[in-house]
Short mmCIF file of C-alpha atoms in Angstrom, two decimals:
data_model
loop_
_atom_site.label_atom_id
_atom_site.label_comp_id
_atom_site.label_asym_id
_atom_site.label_seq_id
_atom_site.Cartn_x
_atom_site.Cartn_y
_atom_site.Cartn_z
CA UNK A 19 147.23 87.25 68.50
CA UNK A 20 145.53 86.44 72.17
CA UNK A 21 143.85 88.48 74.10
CA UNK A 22 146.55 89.00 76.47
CA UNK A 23 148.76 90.47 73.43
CA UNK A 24 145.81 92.97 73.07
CA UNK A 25 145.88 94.41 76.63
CA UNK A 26 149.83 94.44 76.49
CA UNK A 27 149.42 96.83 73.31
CA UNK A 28 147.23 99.27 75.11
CA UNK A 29 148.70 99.18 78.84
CA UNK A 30 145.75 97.75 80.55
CA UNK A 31 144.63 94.42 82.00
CA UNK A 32 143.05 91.11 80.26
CA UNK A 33 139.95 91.91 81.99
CA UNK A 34 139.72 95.89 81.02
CA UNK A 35 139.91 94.29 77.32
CA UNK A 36 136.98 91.80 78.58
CA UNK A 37 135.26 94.74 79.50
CA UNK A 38 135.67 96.46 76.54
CA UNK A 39 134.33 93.54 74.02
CA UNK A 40 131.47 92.76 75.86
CA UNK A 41 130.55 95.79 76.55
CA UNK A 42 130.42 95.98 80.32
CA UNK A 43 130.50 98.34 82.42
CA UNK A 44 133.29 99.05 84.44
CA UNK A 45 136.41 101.06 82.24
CA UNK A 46 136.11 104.44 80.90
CA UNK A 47 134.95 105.21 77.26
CA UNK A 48 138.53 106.47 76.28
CA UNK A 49 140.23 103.59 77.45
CA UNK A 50 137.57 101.13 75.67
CA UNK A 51 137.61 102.76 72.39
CA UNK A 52 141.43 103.03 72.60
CA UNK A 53 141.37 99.19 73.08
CA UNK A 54 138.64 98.16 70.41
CA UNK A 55 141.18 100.45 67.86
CA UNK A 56 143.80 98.40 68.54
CA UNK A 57 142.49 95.01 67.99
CA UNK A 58 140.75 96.37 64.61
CA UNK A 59 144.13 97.48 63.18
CA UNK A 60 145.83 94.14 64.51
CA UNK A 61 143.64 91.96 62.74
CA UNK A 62 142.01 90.41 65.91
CA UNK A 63 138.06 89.44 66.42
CA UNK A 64 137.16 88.00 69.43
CA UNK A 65 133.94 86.92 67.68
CA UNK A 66 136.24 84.53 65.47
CA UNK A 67 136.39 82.25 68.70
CA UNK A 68 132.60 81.74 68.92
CA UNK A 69 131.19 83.14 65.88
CA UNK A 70 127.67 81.05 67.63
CA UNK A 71 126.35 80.56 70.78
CA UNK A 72 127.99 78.61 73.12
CA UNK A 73 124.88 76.31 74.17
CA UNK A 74 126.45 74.93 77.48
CA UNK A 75 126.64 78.23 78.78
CA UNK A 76 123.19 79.90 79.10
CA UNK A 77 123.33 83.72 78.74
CA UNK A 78 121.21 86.80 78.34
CA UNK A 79 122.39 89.93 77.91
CA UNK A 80 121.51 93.39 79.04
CA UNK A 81 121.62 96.23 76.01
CA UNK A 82 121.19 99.76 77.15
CA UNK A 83 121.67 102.79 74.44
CA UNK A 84 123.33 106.07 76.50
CA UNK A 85 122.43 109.44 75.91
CA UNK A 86 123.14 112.48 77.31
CA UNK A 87 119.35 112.83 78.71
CA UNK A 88 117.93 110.27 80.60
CA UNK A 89 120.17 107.19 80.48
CA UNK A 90 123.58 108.41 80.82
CA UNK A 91 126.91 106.61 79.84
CA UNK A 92 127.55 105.42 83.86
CA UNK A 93 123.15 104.46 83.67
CA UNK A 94 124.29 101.61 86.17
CA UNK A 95 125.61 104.42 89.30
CA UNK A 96 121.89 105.85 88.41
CA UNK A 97 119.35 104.56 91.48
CA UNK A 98 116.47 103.48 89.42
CA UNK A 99 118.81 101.67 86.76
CA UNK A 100 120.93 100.41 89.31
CA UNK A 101 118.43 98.46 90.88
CA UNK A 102 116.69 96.89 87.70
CA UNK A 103 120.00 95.90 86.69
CA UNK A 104 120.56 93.83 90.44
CA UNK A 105 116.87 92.13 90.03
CA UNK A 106 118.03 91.28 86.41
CA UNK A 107 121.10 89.85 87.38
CA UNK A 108 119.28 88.39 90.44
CA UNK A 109 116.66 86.74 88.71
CA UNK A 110 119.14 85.38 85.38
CA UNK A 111 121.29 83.64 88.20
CA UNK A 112 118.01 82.07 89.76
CA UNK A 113 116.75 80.67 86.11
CA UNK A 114 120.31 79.20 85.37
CA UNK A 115 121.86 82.10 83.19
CA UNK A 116 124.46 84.19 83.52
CA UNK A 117 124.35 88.14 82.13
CA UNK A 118 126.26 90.31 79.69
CA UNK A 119 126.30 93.53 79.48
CA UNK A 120 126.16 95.43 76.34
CA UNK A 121 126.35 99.43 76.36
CA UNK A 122 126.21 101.44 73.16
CA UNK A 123 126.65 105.19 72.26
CA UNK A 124 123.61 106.68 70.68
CA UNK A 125 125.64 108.24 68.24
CA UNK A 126 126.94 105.15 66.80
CA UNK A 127 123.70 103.25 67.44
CA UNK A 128 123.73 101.81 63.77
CA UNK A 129 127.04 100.67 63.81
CA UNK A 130 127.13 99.25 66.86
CA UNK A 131 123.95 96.77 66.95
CA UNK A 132 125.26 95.60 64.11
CA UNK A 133 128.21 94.40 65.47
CA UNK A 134 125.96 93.38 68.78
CA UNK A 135 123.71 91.26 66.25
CA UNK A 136 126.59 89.61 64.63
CA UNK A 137 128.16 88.60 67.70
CA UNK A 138 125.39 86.43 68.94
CA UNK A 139 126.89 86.57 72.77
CA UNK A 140 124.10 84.84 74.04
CA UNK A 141 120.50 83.61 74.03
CA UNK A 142 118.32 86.26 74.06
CA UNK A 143 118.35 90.03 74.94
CA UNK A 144 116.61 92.31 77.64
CA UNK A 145 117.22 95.85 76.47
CA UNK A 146 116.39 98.68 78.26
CA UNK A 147 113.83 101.28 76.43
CA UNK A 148 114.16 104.10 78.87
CA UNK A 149 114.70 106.35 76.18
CA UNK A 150 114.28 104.89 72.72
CA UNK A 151 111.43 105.54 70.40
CA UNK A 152 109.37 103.99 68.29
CA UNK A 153 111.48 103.34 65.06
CA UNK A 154 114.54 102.65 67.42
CA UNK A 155 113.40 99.77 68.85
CA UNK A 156 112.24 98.54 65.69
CA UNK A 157 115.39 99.12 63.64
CA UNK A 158 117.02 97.32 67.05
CA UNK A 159 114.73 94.44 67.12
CA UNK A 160 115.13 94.03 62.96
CA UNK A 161 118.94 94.06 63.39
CA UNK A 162 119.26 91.66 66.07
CA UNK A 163 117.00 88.99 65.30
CA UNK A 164 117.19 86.64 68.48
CA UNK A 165 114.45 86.78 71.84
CA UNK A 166 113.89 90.38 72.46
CA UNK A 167 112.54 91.73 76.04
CA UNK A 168 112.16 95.51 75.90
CA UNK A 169 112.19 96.78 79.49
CA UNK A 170 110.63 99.78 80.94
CA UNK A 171 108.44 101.28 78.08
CA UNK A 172 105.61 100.07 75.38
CA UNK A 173 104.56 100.84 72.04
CA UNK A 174 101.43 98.45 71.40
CA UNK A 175 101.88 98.25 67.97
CA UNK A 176 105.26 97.03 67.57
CA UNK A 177 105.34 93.02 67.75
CA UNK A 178 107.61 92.80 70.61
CA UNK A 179 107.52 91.68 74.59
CA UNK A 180 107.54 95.08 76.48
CA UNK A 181 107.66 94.75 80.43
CA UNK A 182 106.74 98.68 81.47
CA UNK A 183 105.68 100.56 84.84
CA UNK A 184 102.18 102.16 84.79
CA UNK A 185 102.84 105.02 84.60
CA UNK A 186 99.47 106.71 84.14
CA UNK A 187 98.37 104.78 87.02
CA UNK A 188 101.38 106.26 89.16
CA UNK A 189 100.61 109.91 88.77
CA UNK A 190 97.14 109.31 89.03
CA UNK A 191 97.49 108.29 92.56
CA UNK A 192 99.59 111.34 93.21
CA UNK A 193 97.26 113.59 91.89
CA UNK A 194 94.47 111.82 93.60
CA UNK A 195 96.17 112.12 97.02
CA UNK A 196 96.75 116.01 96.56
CA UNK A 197 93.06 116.85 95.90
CA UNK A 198 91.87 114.66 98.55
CA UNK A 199 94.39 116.33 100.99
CA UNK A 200 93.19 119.52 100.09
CA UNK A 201 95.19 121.14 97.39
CA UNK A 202 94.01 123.47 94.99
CA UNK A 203 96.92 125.29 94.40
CA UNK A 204 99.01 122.84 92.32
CA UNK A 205 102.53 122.87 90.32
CA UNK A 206 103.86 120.57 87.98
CA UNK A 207 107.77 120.24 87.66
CA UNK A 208 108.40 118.43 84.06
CA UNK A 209 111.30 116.64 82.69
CA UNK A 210 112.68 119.37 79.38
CA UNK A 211 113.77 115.77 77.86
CA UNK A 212 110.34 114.16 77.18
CA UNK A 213 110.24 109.92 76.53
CA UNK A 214 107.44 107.48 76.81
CA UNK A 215 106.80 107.31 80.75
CA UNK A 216 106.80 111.29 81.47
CA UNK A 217 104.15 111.85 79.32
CA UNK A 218 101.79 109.09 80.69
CA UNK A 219 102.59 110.63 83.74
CA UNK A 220 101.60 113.57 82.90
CA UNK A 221 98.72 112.34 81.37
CA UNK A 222 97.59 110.71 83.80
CA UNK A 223 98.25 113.11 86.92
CA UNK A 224 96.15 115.93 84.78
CA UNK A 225 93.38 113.06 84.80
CA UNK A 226 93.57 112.96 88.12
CA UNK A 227 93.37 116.58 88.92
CA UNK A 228 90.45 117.11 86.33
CA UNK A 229 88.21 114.34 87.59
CA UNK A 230 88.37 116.44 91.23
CA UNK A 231 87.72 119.77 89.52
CA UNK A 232 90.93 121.37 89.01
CA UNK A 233 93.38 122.46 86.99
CA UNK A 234 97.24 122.73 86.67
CA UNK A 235 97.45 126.57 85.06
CA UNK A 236 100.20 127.45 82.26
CA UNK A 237 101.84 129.55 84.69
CA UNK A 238 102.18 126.77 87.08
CA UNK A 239 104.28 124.13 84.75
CA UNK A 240 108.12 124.01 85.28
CA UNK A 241 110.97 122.33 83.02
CA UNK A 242 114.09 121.09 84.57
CA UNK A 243 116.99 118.22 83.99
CA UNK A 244 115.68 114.97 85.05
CA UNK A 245 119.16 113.83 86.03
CA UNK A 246 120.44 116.07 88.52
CA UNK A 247 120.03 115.35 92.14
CA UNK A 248 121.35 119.26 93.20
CA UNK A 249 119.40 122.29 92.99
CA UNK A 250 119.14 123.86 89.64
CA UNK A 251 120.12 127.29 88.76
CA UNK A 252 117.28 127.05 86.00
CA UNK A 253 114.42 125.65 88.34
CA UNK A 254 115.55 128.46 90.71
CA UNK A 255 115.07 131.56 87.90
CA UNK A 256 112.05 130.12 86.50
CA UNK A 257 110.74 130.12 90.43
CA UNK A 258 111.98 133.45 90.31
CA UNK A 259 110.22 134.92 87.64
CA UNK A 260 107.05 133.28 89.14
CA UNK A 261 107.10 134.67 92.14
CA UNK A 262 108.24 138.49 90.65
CA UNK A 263 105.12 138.19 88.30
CA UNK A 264 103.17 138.29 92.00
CA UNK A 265 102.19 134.52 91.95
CA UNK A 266 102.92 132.37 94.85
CA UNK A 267 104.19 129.56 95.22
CA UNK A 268 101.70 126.29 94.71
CA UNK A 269 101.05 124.86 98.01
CA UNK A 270 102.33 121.37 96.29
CA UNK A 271 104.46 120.26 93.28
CA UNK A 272 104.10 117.19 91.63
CA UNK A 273 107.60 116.25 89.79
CA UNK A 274 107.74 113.60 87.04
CA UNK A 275 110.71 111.23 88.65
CA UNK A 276 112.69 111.48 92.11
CA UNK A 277 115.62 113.09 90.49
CA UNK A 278 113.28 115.95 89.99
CA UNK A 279 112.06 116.02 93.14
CA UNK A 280 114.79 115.81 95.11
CA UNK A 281 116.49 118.63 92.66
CA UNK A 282 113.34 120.86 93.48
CA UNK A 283 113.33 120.23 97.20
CA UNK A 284 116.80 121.35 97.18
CA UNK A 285 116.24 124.57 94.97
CA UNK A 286 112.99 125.84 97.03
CA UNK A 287 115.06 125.30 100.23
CA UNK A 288 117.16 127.45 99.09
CA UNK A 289 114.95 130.12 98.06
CA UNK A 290 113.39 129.85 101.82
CA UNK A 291 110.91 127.43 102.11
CA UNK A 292 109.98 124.77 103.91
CA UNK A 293 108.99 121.40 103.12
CA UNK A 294 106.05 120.84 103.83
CA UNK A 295 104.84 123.44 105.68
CA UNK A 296 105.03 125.97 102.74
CA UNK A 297 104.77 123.60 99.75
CA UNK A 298 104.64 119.94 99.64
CA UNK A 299 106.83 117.63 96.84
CA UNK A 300 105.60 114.50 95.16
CA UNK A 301 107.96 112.91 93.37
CA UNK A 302 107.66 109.52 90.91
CA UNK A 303 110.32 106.12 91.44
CA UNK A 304 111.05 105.73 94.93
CA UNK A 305 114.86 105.31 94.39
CA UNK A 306 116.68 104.75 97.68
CA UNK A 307 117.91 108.49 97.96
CA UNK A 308 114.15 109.35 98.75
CA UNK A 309 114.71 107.94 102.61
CA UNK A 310 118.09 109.44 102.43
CA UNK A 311 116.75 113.13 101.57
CA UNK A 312 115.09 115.10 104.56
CA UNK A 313 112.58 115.43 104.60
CA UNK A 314 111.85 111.88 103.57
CA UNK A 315 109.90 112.25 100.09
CA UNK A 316 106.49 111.10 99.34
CA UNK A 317 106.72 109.63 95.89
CA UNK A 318 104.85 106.46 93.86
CA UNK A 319 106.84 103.30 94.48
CA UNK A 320 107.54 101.77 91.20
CA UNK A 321 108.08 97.66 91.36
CA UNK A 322 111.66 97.11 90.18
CA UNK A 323 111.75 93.84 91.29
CA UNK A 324 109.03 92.64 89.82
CA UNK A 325 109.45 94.25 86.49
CA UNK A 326 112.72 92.72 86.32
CA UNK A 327 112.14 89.20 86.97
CA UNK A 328 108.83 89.50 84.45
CA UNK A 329 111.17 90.55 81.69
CA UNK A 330 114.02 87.97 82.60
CA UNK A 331 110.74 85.07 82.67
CA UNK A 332 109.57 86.35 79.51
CA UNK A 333 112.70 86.50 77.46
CA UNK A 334 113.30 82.93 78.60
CA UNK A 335 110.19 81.28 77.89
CA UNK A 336 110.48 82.78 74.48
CA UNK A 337 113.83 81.14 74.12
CA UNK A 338 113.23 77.77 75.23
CA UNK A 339 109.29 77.82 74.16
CA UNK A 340 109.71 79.57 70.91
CA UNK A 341 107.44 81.67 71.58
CA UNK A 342 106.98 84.12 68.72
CA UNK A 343 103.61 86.24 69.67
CA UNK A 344 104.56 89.20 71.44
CA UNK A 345 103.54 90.12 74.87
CA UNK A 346 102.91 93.49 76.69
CA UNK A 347 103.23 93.79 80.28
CA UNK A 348 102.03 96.43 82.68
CA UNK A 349 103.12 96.50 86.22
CA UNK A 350 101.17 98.61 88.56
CA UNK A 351 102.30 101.00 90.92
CA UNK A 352 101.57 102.46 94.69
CA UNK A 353 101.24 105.51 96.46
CA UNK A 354 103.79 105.90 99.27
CA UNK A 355 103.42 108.92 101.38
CA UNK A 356 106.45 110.38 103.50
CA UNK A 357 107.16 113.60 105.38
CA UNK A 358 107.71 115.80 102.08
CA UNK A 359 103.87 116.15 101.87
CA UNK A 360 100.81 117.04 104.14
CA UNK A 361 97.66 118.31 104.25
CA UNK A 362 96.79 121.81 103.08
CA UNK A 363 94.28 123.46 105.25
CA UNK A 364 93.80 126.61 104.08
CA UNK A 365 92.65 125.82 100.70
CA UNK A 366 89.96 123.09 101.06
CA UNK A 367 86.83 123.05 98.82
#
């Protein structure tokens, strides 16, 4: 049976069924699982073809584990993930390889790397740790056993390349530029799924605040979505509530991504407010919808670009070096200040 016999079965194309075995993006999951079913019960295995790697074609591929929290099953229509994946494939086609994609269901995380690791589609792989822990990228790393890259987070005691923002660095320049801008009144807007780079963040925007004699109060710390780029019904109660209880509103909010702060713009225009002149939004990414919002939002600038091609370089030196010792990468970040922020007068020290 061919290939072409397989997308007859299920009513779709040659190339939806490419799609589907390599894992790209591009068909939905109904249609993909329909068509992996149907090779399975006829007895076909693309992997048969090329159970090795095909060493005149140069490859890496791209692994990403969806949840239903911060990478989601479309992560490539997400801004942020959308761009790393466009430096990625940027940067492969610049060093001579071409890139897979691989995209597997947290639920059936076991099953699937397993199948990932016995395919051996190409050289080496740059997965994406968004939002993987600890023991996940070590059972992944364990199970695949080629050139590993993890992308976009760092646990320094695994033995593994990790390319990662700095993050602590990033909200400590936000928190910086509050305080010196006069802000005493502060809010923090928080992501209610919590991974790796949210709580540097955090940690390091609280630094920030302390070192210039302030404080962000319990009353003052909100919990929203991280993936929604609409006002919030939940963001809007919980601003409720504060504002019943006789508190008003911080004269700035510092929110741990874009998503968030564009949400929260949204929500506290609705409530009546104006941005800035009644509260001023920091938010953490720069992801192109932050020139498209209005006001324009002042946010930390996180190098995509660079990340990228540093975990592409990396994954290919230790495939044609052999290099074995693993490397952890920090990329720094800067402060870029827009028209969703000012000064606050009123409350100077």
């Amino acid at each position: 049976m061919k290939m072409e016999d397989i997308a007859k079965l299920a009513g779709v194309s040659k190339s939806a069924v490419s799609f589907a075995f390599s894992g790209k993006p591009g068909i939905s999951p109904e249609t993909r699982e329909r068509i992996l079913q149907i090779a399975q019960e006829s007895g076909y295995l693309p992997r048969a073809k090329s159970p090795s790697i095909d060493h005149t074609v140069k490859s890496l591929t791209f692994l990403v584990i969806s949840n239903s929290g911060i990478v989601l099953e479309q992560f490539y229509q997400q801004p942020f993930f959308r761009e790393l994946i466009q430096f990625i494939e940027e940067r492969c086609r610049t060093k001579g390889y071409s890139l897979l994609f691989s995209s597997i269901d947290m639920e059936f995380l076991e099953r699937d790397i397993r199948m990932v690791a016995e395919e051996k589609k190409s050289n080496g792989v740059v997965l994406l740790g968004t939002n993987l822990n600890r023991e996940q990228i070590a059972d992944i790393a364990n199970k695949l056993q080629s050139p590993l890259v993890v992308l976009d987070t760092c646990f320094d005691t695994l033995p593994i390349h990790f390319v990662e923002i700095n993050n602590f660095m990033g909200a400590y320049q936000a928190g910086t530029h509050l305080c010196e801008i006069g802000h005493t009144d502060i809010g923090y807007i928080e992501s209610n799924v919590r991974i790796h780079n949210f709580e540097e963040r955090k940690r390091g925007f609280t630094s920030a605040i302390q070192e210039h004699g302030r404080e962000i109060l319990i009353t003052h710390r909100f919990s929203v979505a991280p993936t929604i780029l609409s006002s919030q019904d939940s963001l809007k109660a919980q601003l409720l509530a504060f504002l019943k209880e006789g508190h008003r509103l911080p004269t700035a909010l510092f929110c741990e991504c874009d998503y968030i702060a564009i949400s929260a713009m949204k929500t506290v225009q609705e409530l009546g407010y104006q941005i800035p002149d009644d509260v001023s939004i920091i938010g953490f990414d720069n992801i192109s919808e932050a020139v498209i919002i209005s006001p324009e939002l002042t946010t930390v600038h996180v190098e995509k670009q660079r990340m990228a091609y540093l975990a592409v370089d990396l994954l290919i030196e230790s495939i044609e070096l052999e290099q074995s010792a693993g490397t952890k990468i920090k990329v720094d970040t800067h402060f870029i200040e827009r028209l969703s922020s000012r000064a606050n007068y009123t409350s100077k020290d």
